[in-house]
CSV table of C-alpha atoms in Angstrom, one decimal:
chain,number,residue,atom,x,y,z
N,1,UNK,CA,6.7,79.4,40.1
N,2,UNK,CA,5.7,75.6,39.5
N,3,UNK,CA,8.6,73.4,38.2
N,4,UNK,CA,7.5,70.9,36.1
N,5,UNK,CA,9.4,67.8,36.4
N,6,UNK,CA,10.1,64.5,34.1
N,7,UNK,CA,9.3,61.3,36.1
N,8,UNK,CA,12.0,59.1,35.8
N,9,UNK,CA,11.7,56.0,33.3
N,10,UNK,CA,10.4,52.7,35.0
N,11,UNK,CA,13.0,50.2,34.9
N,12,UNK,CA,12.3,47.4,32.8
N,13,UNK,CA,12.1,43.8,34.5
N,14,UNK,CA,14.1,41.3,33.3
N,15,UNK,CA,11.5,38.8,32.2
N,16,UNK,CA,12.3,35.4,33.4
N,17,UNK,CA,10.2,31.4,32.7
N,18,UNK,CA,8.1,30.6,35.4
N,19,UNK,CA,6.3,28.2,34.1
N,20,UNK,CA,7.1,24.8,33.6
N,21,UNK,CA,6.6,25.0,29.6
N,22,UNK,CA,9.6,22.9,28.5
N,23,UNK,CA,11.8,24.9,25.6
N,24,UNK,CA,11.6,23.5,21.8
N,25,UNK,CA,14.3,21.0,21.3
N,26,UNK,CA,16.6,22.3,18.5
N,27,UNK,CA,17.5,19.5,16.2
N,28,UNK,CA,17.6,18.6,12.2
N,29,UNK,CA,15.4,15.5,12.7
N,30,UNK,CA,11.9,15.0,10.9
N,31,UNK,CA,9.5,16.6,13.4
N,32,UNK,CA,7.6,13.6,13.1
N,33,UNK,CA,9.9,11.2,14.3
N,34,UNK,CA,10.3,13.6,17.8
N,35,UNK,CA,7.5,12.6,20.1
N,36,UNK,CA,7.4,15.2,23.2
N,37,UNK,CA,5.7,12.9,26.0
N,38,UNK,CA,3.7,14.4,28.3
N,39,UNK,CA,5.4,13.6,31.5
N,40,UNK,CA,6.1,13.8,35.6
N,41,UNK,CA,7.6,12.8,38.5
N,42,UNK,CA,6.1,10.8,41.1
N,43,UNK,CA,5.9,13.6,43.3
N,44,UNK,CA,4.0,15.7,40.8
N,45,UNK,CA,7.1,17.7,39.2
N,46,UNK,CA,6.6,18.6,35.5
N,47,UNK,CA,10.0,16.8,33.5
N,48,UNK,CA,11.0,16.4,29.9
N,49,UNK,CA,10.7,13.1,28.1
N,50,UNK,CA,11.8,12.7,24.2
N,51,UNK,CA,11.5,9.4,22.0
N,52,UNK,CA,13.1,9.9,18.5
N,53,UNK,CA,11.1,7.1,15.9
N,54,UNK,CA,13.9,4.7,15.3
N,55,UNK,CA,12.1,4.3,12.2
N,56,UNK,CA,11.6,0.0,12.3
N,57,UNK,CA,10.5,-2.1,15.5
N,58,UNK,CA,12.3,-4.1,18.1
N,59,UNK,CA,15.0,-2.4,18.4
N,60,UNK,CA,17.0,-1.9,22.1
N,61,UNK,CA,16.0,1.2,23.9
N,62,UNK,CA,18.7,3.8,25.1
N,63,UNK,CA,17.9,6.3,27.9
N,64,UNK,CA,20.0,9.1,27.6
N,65,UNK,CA,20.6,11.8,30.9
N,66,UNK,CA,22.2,15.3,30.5
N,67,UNK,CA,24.2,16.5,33.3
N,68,UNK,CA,23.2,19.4,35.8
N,69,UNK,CA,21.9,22.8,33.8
N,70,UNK,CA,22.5,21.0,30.9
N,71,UNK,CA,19.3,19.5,28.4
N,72,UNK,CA,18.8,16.9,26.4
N,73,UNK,CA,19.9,19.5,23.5
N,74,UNK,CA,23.4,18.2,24.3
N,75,UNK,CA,22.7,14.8,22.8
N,76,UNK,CA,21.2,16.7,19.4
N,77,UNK,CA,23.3,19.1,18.5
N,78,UNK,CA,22.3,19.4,14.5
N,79,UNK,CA,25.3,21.3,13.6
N,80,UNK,CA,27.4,18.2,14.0
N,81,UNK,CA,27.1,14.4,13.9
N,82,UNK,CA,25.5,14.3,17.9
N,83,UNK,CA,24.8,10.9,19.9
N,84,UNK,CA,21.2,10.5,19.0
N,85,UNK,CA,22.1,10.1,14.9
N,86,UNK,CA,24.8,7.6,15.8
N,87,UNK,CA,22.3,5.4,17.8
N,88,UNK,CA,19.7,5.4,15.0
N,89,UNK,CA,22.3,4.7,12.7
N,90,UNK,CA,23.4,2.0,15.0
N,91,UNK,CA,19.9,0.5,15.3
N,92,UNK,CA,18.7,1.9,18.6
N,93,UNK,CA,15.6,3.4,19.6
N,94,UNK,CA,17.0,6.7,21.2
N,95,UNK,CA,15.0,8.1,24.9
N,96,UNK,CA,16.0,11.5,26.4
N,97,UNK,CA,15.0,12.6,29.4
N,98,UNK,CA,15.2,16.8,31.0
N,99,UNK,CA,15.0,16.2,34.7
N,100,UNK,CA,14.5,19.0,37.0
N,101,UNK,CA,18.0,20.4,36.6
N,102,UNK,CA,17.6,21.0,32.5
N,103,UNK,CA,17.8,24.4,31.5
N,104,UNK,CA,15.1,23.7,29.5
N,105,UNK,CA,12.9,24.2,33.1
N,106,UNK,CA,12.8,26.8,35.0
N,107,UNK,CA,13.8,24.8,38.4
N,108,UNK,CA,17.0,26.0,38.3
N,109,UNK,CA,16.4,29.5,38.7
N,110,UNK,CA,12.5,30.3,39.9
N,111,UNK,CA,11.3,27.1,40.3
N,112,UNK,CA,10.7,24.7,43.7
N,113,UNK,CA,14.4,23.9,45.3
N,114,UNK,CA,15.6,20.1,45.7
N,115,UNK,CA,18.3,18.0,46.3
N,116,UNK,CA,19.8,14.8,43.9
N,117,UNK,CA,17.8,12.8,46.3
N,118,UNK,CA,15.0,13.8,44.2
N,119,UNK,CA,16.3,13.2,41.0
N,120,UNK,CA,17.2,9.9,42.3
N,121,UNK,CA,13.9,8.6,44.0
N,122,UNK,CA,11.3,10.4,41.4
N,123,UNK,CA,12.8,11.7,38.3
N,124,UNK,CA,14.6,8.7,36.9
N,125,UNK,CA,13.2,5.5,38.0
N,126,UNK,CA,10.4,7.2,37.0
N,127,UNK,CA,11.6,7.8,33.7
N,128,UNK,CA,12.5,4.0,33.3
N,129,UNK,CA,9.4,2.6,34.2
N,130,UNK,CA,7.3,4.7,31.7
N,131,UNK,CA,10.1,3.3,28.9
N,132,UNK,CA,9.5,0.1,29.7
N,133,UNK,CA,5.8,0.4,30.0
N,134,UNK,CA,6.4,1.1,26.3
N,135,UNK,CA,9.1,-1.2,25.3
N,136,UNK,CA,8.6,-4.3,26.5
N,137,UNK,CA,11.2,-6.6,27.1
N,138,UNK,CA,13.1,-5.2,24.8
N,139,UNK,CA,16.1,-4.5,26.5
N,140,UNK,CA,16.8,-0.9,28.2
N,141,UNK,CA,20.7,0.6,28.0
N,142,UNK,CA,21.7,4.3,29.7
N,143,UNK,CA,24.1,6.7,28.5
N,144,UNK,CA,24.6,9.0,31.2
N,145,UNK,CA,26.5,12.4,32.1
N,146,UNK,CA,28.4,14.2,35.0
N,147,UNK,CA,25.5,14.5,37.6
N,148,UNK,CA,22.5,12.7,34.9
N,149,UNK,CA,25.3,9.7,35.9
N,150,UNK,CA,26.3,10.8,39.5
N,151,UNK,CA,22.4,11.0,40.8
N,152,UNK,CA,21.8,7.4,38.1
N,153,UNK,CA,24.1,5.8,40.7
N,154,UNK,CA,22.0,6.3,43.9
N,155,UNK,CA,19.1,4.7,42.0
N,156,UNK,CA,21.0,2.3,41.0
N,157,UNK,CA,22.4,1.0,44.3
N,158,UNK,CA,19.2,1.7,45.5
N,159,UNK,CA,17.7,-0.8,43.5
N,160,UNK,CA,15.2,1.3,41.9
N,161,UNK,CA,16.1,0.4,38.3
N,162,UNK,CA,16.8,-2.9,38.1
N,163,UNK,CA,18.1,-4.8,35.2
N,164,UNK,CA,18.7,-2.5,33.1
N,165,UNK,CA,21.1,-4.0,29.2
N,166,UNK,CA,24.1,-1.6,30.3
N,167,UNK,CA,25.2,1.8,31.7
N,168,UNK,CA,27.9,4.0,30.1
N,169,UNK,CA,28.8,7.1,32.4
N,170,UNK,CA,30.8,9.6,31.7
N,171,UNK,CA,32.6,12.1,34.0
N,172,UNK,CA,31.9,10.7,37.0
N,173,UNK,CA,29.7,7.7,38.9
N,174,UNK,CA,30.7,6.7,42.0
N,175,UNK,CA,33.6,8.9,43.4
N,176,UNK,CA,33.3,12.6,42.7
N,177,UNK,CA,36.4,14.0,43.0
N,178,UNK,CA,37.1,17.6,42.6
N,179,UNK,CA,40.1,19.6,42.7
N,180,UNK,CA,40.9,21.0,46.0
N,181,UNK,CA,40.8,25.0,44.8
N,182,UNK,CA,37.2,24.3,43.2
N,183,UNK,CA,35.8,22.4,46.4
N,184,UNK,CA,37.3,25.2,48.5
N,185,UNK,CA,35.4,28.0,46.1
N,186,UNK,CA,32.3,26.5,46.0
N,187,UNK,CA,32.6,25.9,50.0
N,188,UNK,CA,33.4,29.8,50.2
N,189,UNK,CA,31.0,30.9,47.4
N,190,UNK,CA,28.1,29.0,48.7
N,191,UNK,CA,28.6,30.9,52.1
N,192,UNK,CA,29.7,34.5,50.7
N,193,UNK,CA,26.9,34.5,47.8
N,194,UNK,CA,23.7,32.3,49.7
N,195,UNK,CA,22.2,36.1,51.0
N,196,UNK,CA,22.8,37.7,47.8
N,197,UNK,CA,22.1,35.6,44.8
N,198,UNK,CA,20.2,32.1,44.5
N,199,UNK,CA,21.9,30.9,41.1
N,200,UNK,CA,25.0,32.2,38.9
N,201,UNK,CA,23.7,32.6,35.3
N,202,UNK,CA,25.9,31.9,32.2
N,203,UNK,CA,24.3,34.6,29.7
N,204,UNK,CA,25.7,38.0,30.3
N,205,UNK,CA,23.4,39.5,28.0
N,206,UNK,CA,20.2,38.5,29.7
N,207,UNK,CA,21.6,40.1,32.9
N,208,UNK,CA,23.4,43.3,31.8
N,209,UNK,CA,26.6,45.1,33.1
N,210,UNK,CA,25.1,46.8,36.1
N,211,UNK,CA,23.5,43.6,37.4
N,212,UNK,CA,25.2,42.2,41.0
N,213,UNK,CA,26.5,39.1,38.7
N,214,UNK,CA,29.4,41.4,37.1
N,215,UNK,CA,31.8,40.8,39.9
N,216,UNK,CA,31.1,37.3,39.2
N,217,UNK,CA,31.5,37.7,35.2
N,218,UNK,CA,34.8,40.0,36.0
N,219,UNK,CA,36.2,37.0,38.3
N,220,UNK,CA,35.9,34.3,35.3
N,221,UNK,CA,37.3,36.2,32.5
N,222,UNK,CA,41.0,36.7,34.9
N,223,UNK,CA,43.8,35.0,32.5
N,224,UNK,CA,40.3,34.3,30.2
N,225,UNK,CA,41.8,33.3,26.2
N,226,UNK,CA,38.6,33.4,25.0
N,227,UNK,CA,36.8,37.0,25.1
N,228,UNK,CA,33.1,35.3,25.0
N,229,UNK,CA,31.5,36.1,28.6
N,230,UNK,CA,29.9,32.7,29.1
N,231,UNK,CA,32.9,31.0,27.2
N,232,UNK,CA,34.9,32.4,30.2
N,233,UNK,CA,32.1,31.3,32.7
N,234,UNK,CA,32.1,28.0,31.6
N,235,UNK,CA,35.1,27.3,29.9
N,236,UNK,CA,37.5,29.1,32.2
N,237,UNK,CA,35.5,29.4,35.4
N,238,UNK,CA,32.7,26.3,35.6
N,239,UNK,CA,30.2,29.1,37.5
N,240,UNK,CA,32.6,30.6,39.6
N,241,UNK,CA,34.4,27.1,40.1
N,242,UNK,CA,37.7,27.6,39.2
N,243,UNK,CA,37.2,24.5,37.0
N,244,UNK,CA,37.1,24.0,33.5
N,245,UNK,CA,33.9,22.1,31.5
N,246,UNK,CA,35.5,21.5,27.8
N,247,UNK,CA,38.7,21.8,26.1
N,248,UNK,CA,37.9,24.9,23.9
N,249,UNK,CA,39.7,23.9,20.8
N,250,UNK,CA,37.1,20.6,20.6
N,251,UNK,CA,34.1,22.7,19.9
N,252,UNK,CA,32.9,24.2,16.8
N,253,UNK,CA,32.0,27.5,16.3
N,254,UNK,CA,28.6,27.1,16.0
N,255,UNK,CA,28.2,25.0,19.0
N,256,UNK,CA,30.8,27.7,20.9
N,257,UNK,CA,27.9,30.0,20.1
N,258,UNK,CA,25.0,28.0,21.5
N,259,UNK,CA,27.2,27.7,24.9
N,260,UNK,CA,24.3,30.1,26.9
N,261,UNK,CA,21.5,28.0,25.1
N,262,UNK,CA,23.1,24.3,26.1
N,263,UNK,CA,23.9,25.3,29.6
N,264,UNK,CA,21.8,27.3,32.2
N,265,UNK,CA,22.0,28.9,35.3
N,266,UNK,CA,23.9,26.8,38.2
N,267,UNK,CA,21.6,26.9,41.6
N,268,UNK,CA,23.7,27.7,44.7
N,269,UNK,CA,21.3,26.0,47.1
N,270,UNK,CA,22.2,22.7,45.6
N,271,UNK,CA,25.9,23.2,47.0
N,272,UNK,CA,25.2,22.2,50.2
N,273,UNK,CA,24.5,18.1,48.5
N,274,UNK,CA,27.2,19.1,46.3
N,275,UNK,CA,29.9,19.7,49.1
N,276,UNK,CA,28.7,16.9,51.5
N,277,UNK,CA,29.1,14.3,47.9
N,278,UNK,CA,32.6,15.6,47.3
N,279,UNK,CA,33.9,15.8,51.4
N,280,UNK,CA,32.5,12.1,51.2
N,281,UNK,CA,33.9,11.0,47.6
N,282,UNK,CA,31.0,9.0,47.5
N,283,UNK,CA,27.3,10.0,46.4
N,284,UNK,CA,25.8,10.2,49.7
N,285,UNK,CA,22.2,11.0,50.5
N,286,UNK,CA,21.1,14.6,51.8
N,287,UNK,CA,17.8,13.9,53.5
N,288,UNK,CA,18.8,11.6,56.8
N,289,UNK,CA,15.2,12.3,58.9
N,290,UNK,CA,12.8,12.4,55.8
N,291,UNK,CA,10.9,9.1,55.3
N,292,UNK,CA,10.2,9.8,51.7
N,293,UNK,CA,14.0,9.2,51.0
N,294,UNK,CA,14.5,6.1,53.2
N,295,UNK,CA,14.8,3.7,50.1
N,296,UNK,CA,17.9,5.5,48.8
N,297,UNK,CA,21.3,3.8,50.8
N,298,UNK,CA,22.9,6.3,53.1
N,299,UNK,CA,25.7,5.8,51.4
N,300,UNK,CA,26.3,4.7,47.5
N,301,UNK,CA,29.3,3.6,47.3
N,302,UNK,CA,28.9,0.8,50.3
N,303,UNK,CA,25.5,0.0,48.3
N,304,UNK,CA,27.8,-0.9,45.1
N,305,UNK,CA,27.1,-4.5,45.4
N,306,UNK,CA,23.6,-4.1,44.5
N,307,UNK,CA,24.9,-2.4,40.9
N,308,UNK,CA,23.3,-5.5,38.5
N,309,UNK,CA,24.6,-4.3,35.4
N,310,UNK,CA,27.3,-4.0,33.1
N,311,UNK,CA,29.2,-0.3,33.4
N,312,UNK,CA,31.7,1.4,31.3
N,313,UNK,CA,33.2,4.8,32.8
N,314,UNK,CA,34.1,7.4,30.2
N,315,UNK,CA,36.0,10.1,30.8
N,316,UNK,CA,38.4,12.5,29.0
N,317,UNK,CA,41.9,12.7,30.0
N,318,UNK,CA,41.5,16.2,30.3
N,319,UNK,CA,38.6,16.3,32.5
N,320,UNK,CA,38.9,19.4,34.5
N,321,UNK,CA,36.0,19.5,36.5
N,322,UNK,CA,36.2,15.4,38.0
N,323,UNK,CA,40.0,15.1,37.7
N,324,UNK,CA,40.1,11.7,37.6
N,325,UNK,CA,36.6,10.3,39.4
N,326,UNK,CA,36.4,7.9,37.0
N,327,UNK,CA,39.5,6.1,37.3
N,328,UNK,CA,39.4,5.7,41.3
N,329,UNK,CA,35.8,4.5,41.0
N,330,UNK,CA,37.2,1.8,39.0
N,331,UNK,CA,40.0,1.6,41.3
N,332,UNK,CA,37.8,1.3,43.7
N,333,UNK,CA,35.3,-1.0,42.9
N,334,UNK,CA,37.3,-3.3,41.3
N,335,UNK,CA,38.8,-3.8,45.1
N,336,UNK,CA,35.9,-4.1,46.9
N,337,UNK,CA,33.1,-5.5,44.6
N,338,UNK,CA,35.1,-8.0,42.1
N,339,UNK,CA,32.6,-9.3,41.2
N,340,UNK,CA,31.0,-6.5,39.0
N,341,UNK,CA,31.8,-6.0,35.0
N,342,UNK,CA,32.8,-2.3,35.5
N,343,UNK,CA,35.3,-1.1,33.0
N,344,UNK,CA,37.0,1.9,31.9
N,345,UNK,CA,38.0,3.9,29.8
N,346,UNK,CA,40.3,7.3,28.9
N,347,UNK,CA,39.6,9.9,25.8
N,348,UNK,CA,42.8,11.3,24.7
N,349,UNK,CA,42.5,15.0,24.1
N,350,UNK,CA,39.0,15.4,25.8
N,351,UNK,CA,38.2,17.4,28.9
N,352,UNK,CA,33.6,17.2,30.2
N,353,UNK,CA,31.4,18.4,28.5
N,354,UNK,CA,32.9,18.1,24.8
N,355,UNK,CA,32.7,14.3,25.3
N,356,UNK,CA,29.5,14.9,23.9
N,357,UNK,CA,29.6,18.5,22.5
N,358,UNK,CA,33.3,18.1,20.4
N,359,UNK,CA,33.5,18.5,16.8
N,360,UNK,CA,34.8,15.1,17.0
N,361,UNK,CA,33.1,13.0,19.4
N,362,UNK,CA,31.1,11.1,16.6
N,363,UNK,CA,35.0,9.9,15.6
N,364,UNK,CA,37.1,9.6,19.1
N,365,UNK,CA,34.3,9.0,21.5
N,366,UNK,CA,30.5,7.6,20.3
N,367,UNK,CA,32.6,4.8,19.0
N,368,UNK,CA,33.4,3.3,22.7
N,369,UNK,CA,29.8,3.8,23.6
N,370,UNK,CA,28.3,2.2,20.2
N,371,UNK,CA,30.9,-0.7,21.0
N,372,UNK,CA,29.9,-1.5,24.7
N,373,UNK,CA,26.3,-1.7,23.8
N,374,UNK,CA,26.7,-4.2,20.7
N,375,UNK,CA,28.0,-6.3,22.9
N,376,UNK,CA,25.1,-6.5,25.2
N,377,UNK,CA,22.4,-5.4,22.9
């Protein structure tokens, strides 16, 4: 007798970006006032660069830099009052730039690896010159983020962006500090998870429950308030961190929602930078043998005297991921270089990310940034 058997249904492959397409911007802005630039780095890598029409001429430029698997989304949120309407309202002509850690590239999970070197030597100054290539002399300001701000710093005391109107940074600049239970994780992680997995994703539904990211998703909901899975990755666990990006009663619901859209997949082979910046708490450089990366200092914080522009450090009082990074780099700096305008300052209520993301950042926190830049516009 012949049996006849059913083959077994073919598993379906998760479809992932490999292309370096950038994803649309979401935002409530005339389409015609968004001009997409075509744009790269100077070592060929495909970015992101966004000019919002400020509508009239003349008017002071403002680069703005998302932090590490975030986007420039963060800075247009349309279901709140965002950054970029409070900078055209204020008479600037906004600039947004995805580096190579945006979630709106596929770096992050299937694309070429790097190091903040890179974002450092290539992916900002080059930003900056093409800005001013347009501009003028108009003067240039930068509102940065978290690692947008922490990687802006090496160029910066590298002297690769030179006099630029101001820099506000928020989270953290000089001295990354993290708390000792989340350096110790991602030391432990990065070794445990480097043969296994090569990034810890945020969407649970894009990866499924029998995927070998549950343990991970099972790990950040422990003592979770929130029963969201990448609420509980993020908000709870910071990728497996132990840390916490946002204080959860500052976001909307809608932008609460959007969480897996604003922020992507963290890479693990970027924690071996990440750990050598911490152990140092200074931004150090990675590559020591490479001549390509020769221009950057060994060491930023000892470079600090070359910093030729006014700073103000933001950062939430709540600030669970950088503790307090931004107060010891003022510390800091104003010990050893008195002679630079740094200043700082403290959001009551406000943890990272929802410096930029809260319901309420147009009222407690754009205000601080709108008032630094007046005075140098």
């Amino acid at each position: 007798m012949i049996f006849k058997t059913t083959p077994a249904p073919r598993r379906r492959l998760r479809r992932v970006r490999t292309t370096t397409a950038l994803r649309p911007l979401r935002h409530r802005l005339d389409p015609a006032r968004v001009e997409e630039i075509p744009f790269r780095a100077a070592d060929g890598v495909r970015l992101g660069l966004t000019r919002v029409d400020p509508g009239g001429s003349g008017r002071p430029a403002v680069l703005l830099l998302h932090g590490h698997t975030a986007s420039a989304d963060m800075f247009l949120l349309p279901e709140t009052r965002n950054l970029v309407d409070s900078l055209l309202d204020d008479g600037y002509e906004p600039w947004l730039l995805d580096w190579r850690g945006s979630c709106r590239l596929p770096y992050n999970e299937t694309g070429q690896r790097y190091t903040y070197d890179d974002v450092a030597l290539y992916d900002i100054p080059a930003a900056v010159s093409h800005i001013r290539e347009r501009i003028g002399d108009r003067p240039l300001f930068v509102v940065a983020h978290c690692i947008g701000s922490l990687t802006l710093s090496l160029s910066m005391t590298a002297g690769l962006v030179p006099g630029l109107a101001g820099v506000v940074s928020q989270g953290v600049f000089l001295t990354p500090k993290l708390a000792g239970r989340t350096s110790l994780r991602m030391s432990v992680a990065g070794e445990l998870l480097k043969s296994r997995i090569d990034h810890i994703p945020v969407d649970f539904r894009k990866v499924g429950l029998r995927s070998k990211y549950t343990p991970l998703f099972a790990l950040a909901s422990r003592r979770a308030t929130c029963p969201d899975p990448t609420c509980q990755m993020l908000h709870n666990s910071a990728w497996g961190s132990g840390a916490s990006l946002f204080v959860h009663e500052n976001l909307s619901d809608a932008t609460h929602d959007r969480l897996a859209e604003l922020l992507g997949p963290a890479p693990l082979w970027i924690l071996p930078h990440l750990r050598r910046i911490e152990l140092a708490r200074s931004v150090v450089r990675w590559h020591e043998t490479d001549g390509r990366y020769r221009s950057l200092p060994r060491n930023a914080l000892d470079a600090a005297a070359r910093i030729d522009t006014p700073v103000l450090l933001l950062a939430g009082s709540e600030n669970g991921l950088w503790l307090d990074s931004q107060k010891l780099c003022h510390e800091i700096l104003a010990h050893r270089q008195p002679q630079l305008d740094v200043r700082y300052t403290e959001i009551p209520g406000y943890g990272h990310l929802d410096t930029f993301l809260g319901r309420g950042a147009a009222l407690d926190v754009f205000g601080h940034i709108l008032d630094f830049l007046a005075e140098r516009r």
